[in-house]
mmCIF file of N, CA and C in Angstrom:
data_model
loop_
_atom_site.group_PDB
_atom_site.id
_atom_site.type_symbol
_atom_site.label_atom_id
_atom_site.label_comp_id
_atom_site.label_asym_id
_atom_site.label_seq_id
_atom_site.Cartn_x
_atom_site.Cartn_y
_atom_site.Cartn_z
ATOM 1 N N MET U 1 -4.055 32.699 25.500
ATOM 2 C CA MET U 1 -3.189 32.031 24.558
ATOM 3 C C MET U 1 -4.044 31.101 23.694
ATOM 4 N N GLN U 2 -3.832 31.166 22.372
ATOM 5 C CA GLN U 2 -4.599 30.343 21.444
ATOM 6 C C GLN U 2 -3.957 28.966 21.313
ATOM 7 N N GLU U 3 -4.777 27.925 21.400
ATOM 8 C CA GLU U 3 -4.287 26.551 21.292
ATOM 9 C C GLU U 3 -4.069 26.193 19.820
ATOM 10 N N LYS U 4 -2.952 25.531 19.524
ATOM 11 C CA LYS U 4 -2.632 25.120 18.164
ATOM 12 C C LYS U 4 -3.511 23.932 17.771
ATOM 13 N N SER U 5 -4.090 24.013 16.571
ATOM 14 C CA SER U 5 -4.947 22.941 16.088
ATOM 15 C C SER U 5 -4.106 21.772 15.586
ATOM 16 N N ASN U 6 -4.539 20.573 15.884
ATOM 17 C CA ASN U 6 -3.869 19.373 15.400
ATOM 18 C C ASN U 6 -4.534 18.831 14.142
ATOM 19 N N MET U 7 -5.408 19.607 13.527
ATOM 20 C CA MET U 7 -6.095 19.200 12.307
ATOM 21 C C MET U 7 -5.276 19.668 11.106
ATOM 22 N N ARG U 8 -4.977 18.735 10.186
ATOM 23 C CA ARG U 8 -4.200 19.086 8.995
ATOM 24 C C ARG U 8 -4.825 18.431 7.776
ATOM 25 N N LYS U 9 -4.799 19.129 6.658
ATOM 26 C CA LYS U 9 -5.236 18.574 5.373
ATOM 27 C C LYS U 9 -4.068 17.803 4.773
ATOM 28 N N ALA U 10 -4.392 16.730 4.056
ATOM 29 C CA ALA U 10 -3.354 15.904 3.442
ATOM 30 C C ALA U 10 -3.912 15.174 2.236
ATOM 31 N N THR U 11 -3.016 14.783 1.336
ATOM 32 C CA THR U 11 -3.382 13.839 0.288
ATOM 33 C C THR U 11 -3.009 12.455 0.798
ATOM 34 N N LEU U 12 -3.803 11.470 0.456
ATOM 35 C CA LEU U 12 -3.609 10.116 0.967
ATOM 36 C C LEU U 12 -3.817 9.108 -0.158
ATOM 37 N N ILE U 13 -2.902 8.145 -0.257
ATOM 38 C CA ILE U 13 -3.020 7.043 -1.211
ATOM 39 C C ILE U 13 -2.852 5.736 -0.436
ATOM 40 N N LEU U 14 -3.824 4.846 -0.539
ATOM 41 C CA LEU U 14 -3.697 3.526 0.063
ATOM 42 C C LEU U 14 -3.042 2.581 -0.929
ATOM 43 N N LEU U 15 -2.151 1.722 -0.444
ATOM 44 C CA LEU U 15 -1.508 0.726 -1.298
ATOM 45 C C LEU U 15 -2.513 -0.343 -1.707
ATOM 46 N N HIS U 16 -2.294 -0.921 -2.890
ATOM 47 C CA HIS U 16 -3.099 -2.066 -3.323
ATOM 48 C C HIS U 16 -2.783 -3.266 -2.437
ATOM 49 N N THR U 17 -3.716 -4.176 -2.311
ATOM 50 C CA THR U 17 -3.527 -5.376 -1.504
ATOM 51 C C THR U 17 -2.294 -6.158 -1.955
ATOM 52 N N ASP U 18 -2.069 -6.244 -3.260
ATOM 53 C CA ASP U 18 -0.903 -6.969 -3.799
ATOM 54 C C ASP U 18 0.417 -6.331 -3.382
ATOM 55 N N ASP U 19 0.383 -5.051 -3.021
ATOM 56 C CA ASP U 19 1.587 -4.330 -2.592
ATOM 57 C C ASP U 19 1.717 -4.280 -1.068
ATOM 58 N N GLY U 20 0.892 -5.054 -0.369
ATOM 59 C CA GLY U 20 0.949 -5.101 1.084
ATOM 60 C C GLY U 20 -0.097 -4.254 1.775
ATOM 61 N N GLY U 21 -0.987 -3.648 1.007
ATOM 62 C CA GLY U 21 -2.017 -2.778 1.577
ATOM 63 C C GLY U 21 -3.184 -3.548 2.178
ATOM 64 N N ARG U 22 -4.166 -2.802 2.613
ATOM 65 C CA ARG U 22 -5.366 -3.358 3.225
ATOM 66 C C ARG U 22 -6.198 -4.123 2.210
ATOM 67 N N LYS U 23 -7.065 -4.992 2.726
ATOM 68 C CA LYS U 23 -7.987 -5.724 1.864
ATOM 69 C C LYS U 23 -9.283 -4.957 1.659
ATOM 70 N N SER U 24 -9.563 -4.010 2.545
ATOM 71 C CA SER U 24 -10.817 -3.262 2.467
ATOM 72 C C SER U 24 -10.540 -1.757 2.523
ATOM 73 N N PRO U 25 -11.474 -0.945 2.000
ATOM 74 C CA PRO U 25 -11.306 0.504 2.062
ATOM 75 C C PRO U 25 -11.406 1.011 3.504
ATOM 76 N N ILE U 26 -11.036 2.267 3.709
ATOM 77 C CA ILE U 26 -11.171 2.860 5.035
ATOM 78 C C ILE U 26 -12.291 3.896 5.018
ATOM 79 N N LEU U 27 -12.839 4.151 6.191
ATOM 80 C CA LEU U 27 -13.912 5.117 6.370
ATOM 81 C C LEU U 27 -13.457 6.201 7.338
ATOM 82 N N SER U 28 -14.236 7.246 7.439
ATOM 83 C CA SER U 28 -13.945 8.306 8.394
ATOM 84 C C SER U 28 -13.867 7.713 9.799
ATOM 85 N N GLY U 29 -12.883 8.164 10.561
ATOM 86 C CA GLY U 29 -12.689 7.652 11.912
ATOM 87 C C GLY U 29 -11.553 6.642 12.003
ATOM 88 N N TYR U 30 -11.011 6.226 10.874
ATOM 89 C CA TYR U 30 -9.886 5.279 10.842
ATOM 90 C C TYR U 30 -8.711 5.886 11.600
ATOM 91 N N ARG U 31 -8.061 5.073 12.479
ATOM 92 C CA ARG U 31 -7.006 5.579 13.367
ATOM 93 C C ARG U 31 -5.701 4.792 13.220
ATOM 94 N N PRO U 32 -4.950 5.061 12.179
ATOM 95 C CA PRO U 32 -3.666 4.374 11.998
ATOM 96 C C PRO U 32 -2.537 5.110 12.722
ATOM 97 N N HIS U 33 -1.330 4.580 12.595
ATOM 98 C CA HIS U 33 -0.116 5.273 13.022
ATOM 99 C C HIS U 33 0.428 6.011 11.808
ATOM 100 N N PHE U 34 1.062 7.145 12.048
ATOM 101 C CA PHE U 34 1.686 7.920 10.983
ATOM 102 C C PHE U 34 3.173 8.014 11.277
ATOM 103 N N ILE U 35 4.002 7.666 10.301
ATOM 104 C CA ILE U 35 5.447 7.733 10.440
ATOM 105 C C ILE U 35 5.958 8.804 9.475
ATOM 106 N N PHE U 36 6.567 9.851 10.037
ATOM 107 C CA PHE U 36 7.161 10.918 9.241
ATOM 108 C C PHE U 36 8.669 10.733 9.216
ATOM 109 N N GLU U 37 9.290 11.143 8.127
ATOM 110 C CA GLU U 37 10.740 11.081 8.023
ATOM 111 C C GLU U 37 11.353 12.017 9.068
ATOM 112 N N ASN U 38 12.306 11.526 9.846
ATOM 113 C CA ASN U 38 13.018 12.311 10.866
ATOM 114 C C ASN U 38 12.089 12.916 11.918
ATOM 115 N N ASP U 39 10.998 12.247 12.227
ATOM 116 C CA ASP U 39 10.048 12.746 13.222
ATOM 117 C C ASP U 39 9.469 11.532 13.948
ATOM 118 N N PRO U 40 9.226 11.632 15.238
ATOM 119 C CA PRO U 40 8.647 10.489 15.950
ATOM 120 C C PRO U 40 7.267 10.114 15.391
ATOM 121 N N ALA U 41 6.924 8.859 15.534
ATOM 122 C CA ALA U 41 5.612 8.387 15.081
ATOM 123 C C ALA U 41 4.517 9.045 15.904
ATOM 124 N N THR U 42 3.352 9.183 15.314
ATOM 125 C CA THR U 42 2.204 9.718 16.026
ATOM 126 C C THR U 42 0.951 8.985 15.545
ATOM 127 N N ASP U 43 -0.085 9.062 16.335
ATOM 128 C CA ASP U 43 -1.378 8.499 15.971
ATOM 129 C C ASP U 43 -2.284 9.638 15.529
ATOM 130 N N GLY U 44 -3.321 9.289 14.840
ATOM 131 C CA GLY U 44 -4.276 10.295 14.414
ATOM 132 C C GLY U 44 -5.537 9.641 13.908
ATOM 133 N N ARG U 45 -6.494 10.477 13.570
ATOM 134 C CA ARG U 45 -7.782 9.990 13.062
ATOM 135 C C ARG U 45 -8.026 10.648 11.702
ATOM 136 N N ILE U 46 -8.295 9.840 10.694
ATOM 137 C CA ILE U 46 -8.585 10.348 9.364
ATOM 138 C C ILE U 46 -10.071 10.662 9.275
ATOM 139 N N GLU U 47 -10.364 11.866 8.798
ATOM 140 C CA GLU U 47 -11.753 12.280 8.622
ATOM 141 C C GLU U 47 -11.994 12.542 7.143
ATOM 142 N N THR U 48 -13.011 11.894 6.611
ATOM 143 C CA THR U 48 -13.350 12.020 5.197
ATOM 144 C C THR U 48 -14.830 11.736 5.018
ATOM 145 N N GLU U 49 -15.390 12.261 3.954
ATOM 146 C CA GLU U 49 -16.791 11.983 3.649
ATOM 147 C C GLU U 49 -16.935 10.789 2.721
ATOM 148 N N LEU U 50 -15.811 10.313 2.194
ATOM 149 C CA LEU U 50 -15.822 9.221 1.227
ATOM 150 C C LEU U 50 -15.226 7.955 1.805
ATOM 151 N N SER U 51 -15.559 6.826 1.201
ATOM 152 C CA SER U 51 -14.867 5.574 1.466
ATOM 153 C C SER U 51 -13.587 5.625 0.640
ATOM 154 N N ILE U 52 -12.430 5.382 1.261
ATOM 155 C CA ILE U 52 -11.141 5.513 0.591
ATOM 156 C C ILE U 52 -10.676 4.133 0.144
ATOM 157 N N ALA U 53 -10.605 3.965 -1.170
ATOM 158 C CA ALA U 53 -10.222 2.679 -1.757
ATOM 159 C C ALA U 53 -8.738 2.670 -2.106
ATOM 160 N N GLN U 54 -8.213 1.495 -2.324
ATOM 161 C CA GLN U 54 -6.806 1.321 -2.649
ATOM 162 C C GLN U 54 -6.484 1.909 -4.020
ATOM 163 N N GLY U 55 -5.300 2.553 -4.106
ATOM 164 C CA GLY U 55 -4.786 3.028 -5.380
ATOM 165 C C GLY U 55 -5.231 4.406 -5.825
ATOM 166 N N GLU U 56 -6.209 5.001 -5.187
ATOM 167 C CA GLU U 56 -6.691 6.325 -5.560
ATOM 168 C C GLU U 56 -6.115 7.383 -4.621
ATOM 169 N N THR U 57 -6.017 8.625 -5.094
ATOM 170 C CA THR U 57 -5.536 9.735 -4.270
ATOM 171 C C THR U 57 -6.743 10.500 -3.736
ATOM 172 N N TYR U 58 -6.744 10.761 -2.436
ATOM 173 C CA TYR U 58 -7.858 11.441 -1.783
ATOM 174 C C TYR U 58 -7.352 12.615 -0.968
ATOM 175 N N LEU U 59 -8.182 13.638 -0.848
ATOM 176 C CA LEU U 59 -7.923 14.753 0.061
ATOM 177 C C LEU U 59 -8.661 14.446 1.355
ATOM 178 N N VAL U 60 -7.938 14.419 2.474
ATOM 179 C CA VAL U 60 -8.524 14.073 3.772
ATOM 180 C C VAL U 60 -8.095 15.104 4.812
ATOM 181 N N THR U 61 -8.748 15.068 5.946
ATOM 182 C CA THR U 61 -8.331 15.825 7.121
ATOM 183 C C THR U 61 -7.860 14.812 8.149
ATOM 184 N N ILE U 62 -6.708 15.093 8.777
ATOM 185 C CA ILE U 62 -6.178 14.207 9.807
ATOM 186 C C ILE U 62 -6.102 14.985 11.104
ATOM 187 N N LYS U 63 -6.677 14.420 12.153
ATOM 188 C CA LYS U 63 -6.553 15.007 13.490
ATOM 189 C C LYS U 63 -5.471 14.222 14.217
ATOM 190 N N PHE U 64 -4.307 14.861 14.400
ATOM 191 C CA PHE U 64 -3.173 14.212 15.036
ATOM 192 C C PHE U 64 -3.265 14.309 16.555
ATOM 193 N N ILE U 65 -2.821 13.251 17.237
ATOM 194 C CA ILE U 65 -2.713 13.293 18.693
ATOM 195 C C ILE U 65 -1.534 14.175 19.080
ATOM 196 N N ARG U 66 -0.429 14.008 18.339
ATOM 197 C CA ARG U 66 0.747 14.875 18.531
ATOM 198 C C ARG U 66 1.062 15.483 17.178
ATOM 199 N N GLU U 67 1.043 16.795 17.104
ATOM 200 C CA GLU U 67 1.284 17.506 15.847
ATOM 201 C C GLU U 67 2.686 17.201 15.323
ATOM 202 N N PRO U 68 2.816 16.820 14.050
ATOM 203 C CA PRO U 68 4.151 16.604 13.483
ATOM 204 C C PRO U 68 4.910 17.925 13.386
ATOM 205 N N SER U 69 6.234 17.850 13.282
ATOM 206 C CA SER U 69 7.034 19.069 13.187
ATOM 207 C C SER U 69 6.680 19.813 11.905
ATOM 208 N N GLU U 70 7.013 21.095 11.879
ATOM 209 C CA GLU U 70 6.670 21.924 10.724
ATOM 210 C C GLU U 70 7.407 21.494 9.465
ATOM 211 N N THR U 71 8.551 20.821 9.616
ATOM 212 C CA THR U 71 9.313 20.381 8.449
ATOM 213 C C THR U 71 8.839 19.028 7.923
ATOM 214 N N ALA U 72 8.038 18.313 8.703
ATOM 215 C CA ALA U 72 7.542 16.994 8.288
ATOM 216 C C ALA U 72 6.384 17.173 7.312
ATOM 217 N N THR U 73 6.494 16.564 6.139
ATOM 218 C CA THR U 73 5.398 16.644 5.172
ATOM 219 C C THR U 73 4.974 15.268 4.667
ATOM 220 N N LYS U 74 5.920 14.431 4.257
ATOM 221 C CA LYS U 74 5.580 13.115 3.721
ATOM 222 C C LYS U 74 5.506 12.094 4.844
ATOM 223 N N PHE U 75 4.539 11.186 4.739
ATOM 224 C CA PHE U 75 4.366 10.191 5.798
ATOM 225 C C PHE U 75 3.927 8.857 5.225
ATOM 226 N N ASN U 76 4.128 7.818 6.026
ATOM 227 C CA ASN U 76 3.588 6.487 5.747
ATOM 228 C C ASN U 76 2.447 6.230 6.713
ATOM 229 N N VAL U 77 1.419 5.559 6.240
ATOM 230 C CA VAL U 77 0.287 5.156 7.062
ATOM 231 C C VAL U 77 0.551 3.708 7.452
ATOM 232 N N MET U 78 0.548 3.443 8.755
ATOM 233 C CA MET U 78 0.946 2.132 9.260
ATOM 234 C C MET U 78 -0.191 1.430 9.997
ATOM 235 N N GLU U 79 -0.246 0.109 9.815
ATOM 236 C CA GLU U 79 -1.059 -0.773 10.662
ATOM 237 C C GLU U 79 -0.069 -1.744 11.272
ATOM 238 N N GLY U 80 0.265 -1.546 12.525
ATOM 239 C CA GLY U 80 1.329 -2.333 13.150
ATOM 240 C C GLY U 80 2.636 -1.985 12.474
ATOM 241 N N ASN U 81 3.360 -2.987 11.971
ATOM 242 C CA ASN U 81 4.627 -2.718 11.297
ATOM 243 C C ASN U 81 4.483 -2.760 9.775
ATOM 244 N N ARG U 82 3.266 -2.706 9.281
ATOM 245 C CA ARG U 82 2.980 -2.813 7.845
ATOM 246 C C ARG U 82 2.553 -1.457 7.284
ATOM 247 N N ILE U 83 3.199 -1.039 6.192
ATOM 248 C CA ILE U 83 2.813 0.196 5.510
ATOM 249 C C ILE U 83 1.595 -0.100 4.638
ATOM 250 N N VAL U 84 0.498 0.634 4.861
ATOM 251 C CA VAL U 84 -0.718 0.429 4.077
ATOM 252 C C VAL U 84 -1.049 1.619 3.197
ATOM 253 N N GLY U 85 -0.293 2.710 3.342
ATOM 254 C CA GLY U 85 -0.552 3.881 2.529
ATOM 255 C C GLY U 85 0.537 4.917 2.695
ATOM 256 N N THR U 86 0.478 5.945 1.861
ATOM 257 C CA THR U 86 1.407 7.062 1.932
ATOM 258 C C THR U 86 0.619 8.352 1.808
ATOM 259 N N GLY U 87 1.240 9.437 2.217
ATOM 260 C CA GLY U 87 0.553 10.709 2.117
ATOM 261 C C GLY U 87 1.488 11.879 2.222
ATOM 262 N N LYS U 88 0.915 13.064 2.040
ATOM 263 C CA LYS U 88 1.666 14.309 2.131
ATOM 264 C C LYS U 88 0.784 15.377 2.741
ATOM 265 N N LEU U 89 1.294 16.073 3.753
ATOM 266 C CA LEU U 89 0.568 17.177 4.353
ATOM 267 C C LEU U 89 0.563 18.360 3.400
ATOM 268 N N LEU U 90 -0.536 19.091 3.387
ATOM 269 C CA LEU U 90 -0.661 20.266 2.515
ATOM 270 C C LEU U 90 -0.425 21.541 3.302
#
């Protein structure tokens, strides 16, 4: 039996600091919480070759601990109870 991969490509936008986002960019290995609409929260690790700054759209790979449902596409990136970014699975 083949194991399902928890790696997914996504677009990611970090919020500006003035909008409640982070003060610093993120690097590969960043491990936030992901909240999908109508789906339980999950953790994951963002993998990228670039430093991700606020306000720009980036293509990243996310390795989820628990794979989101097939209908889940849009998500919020969370640090505690604070939304620091948004994204969409491809």
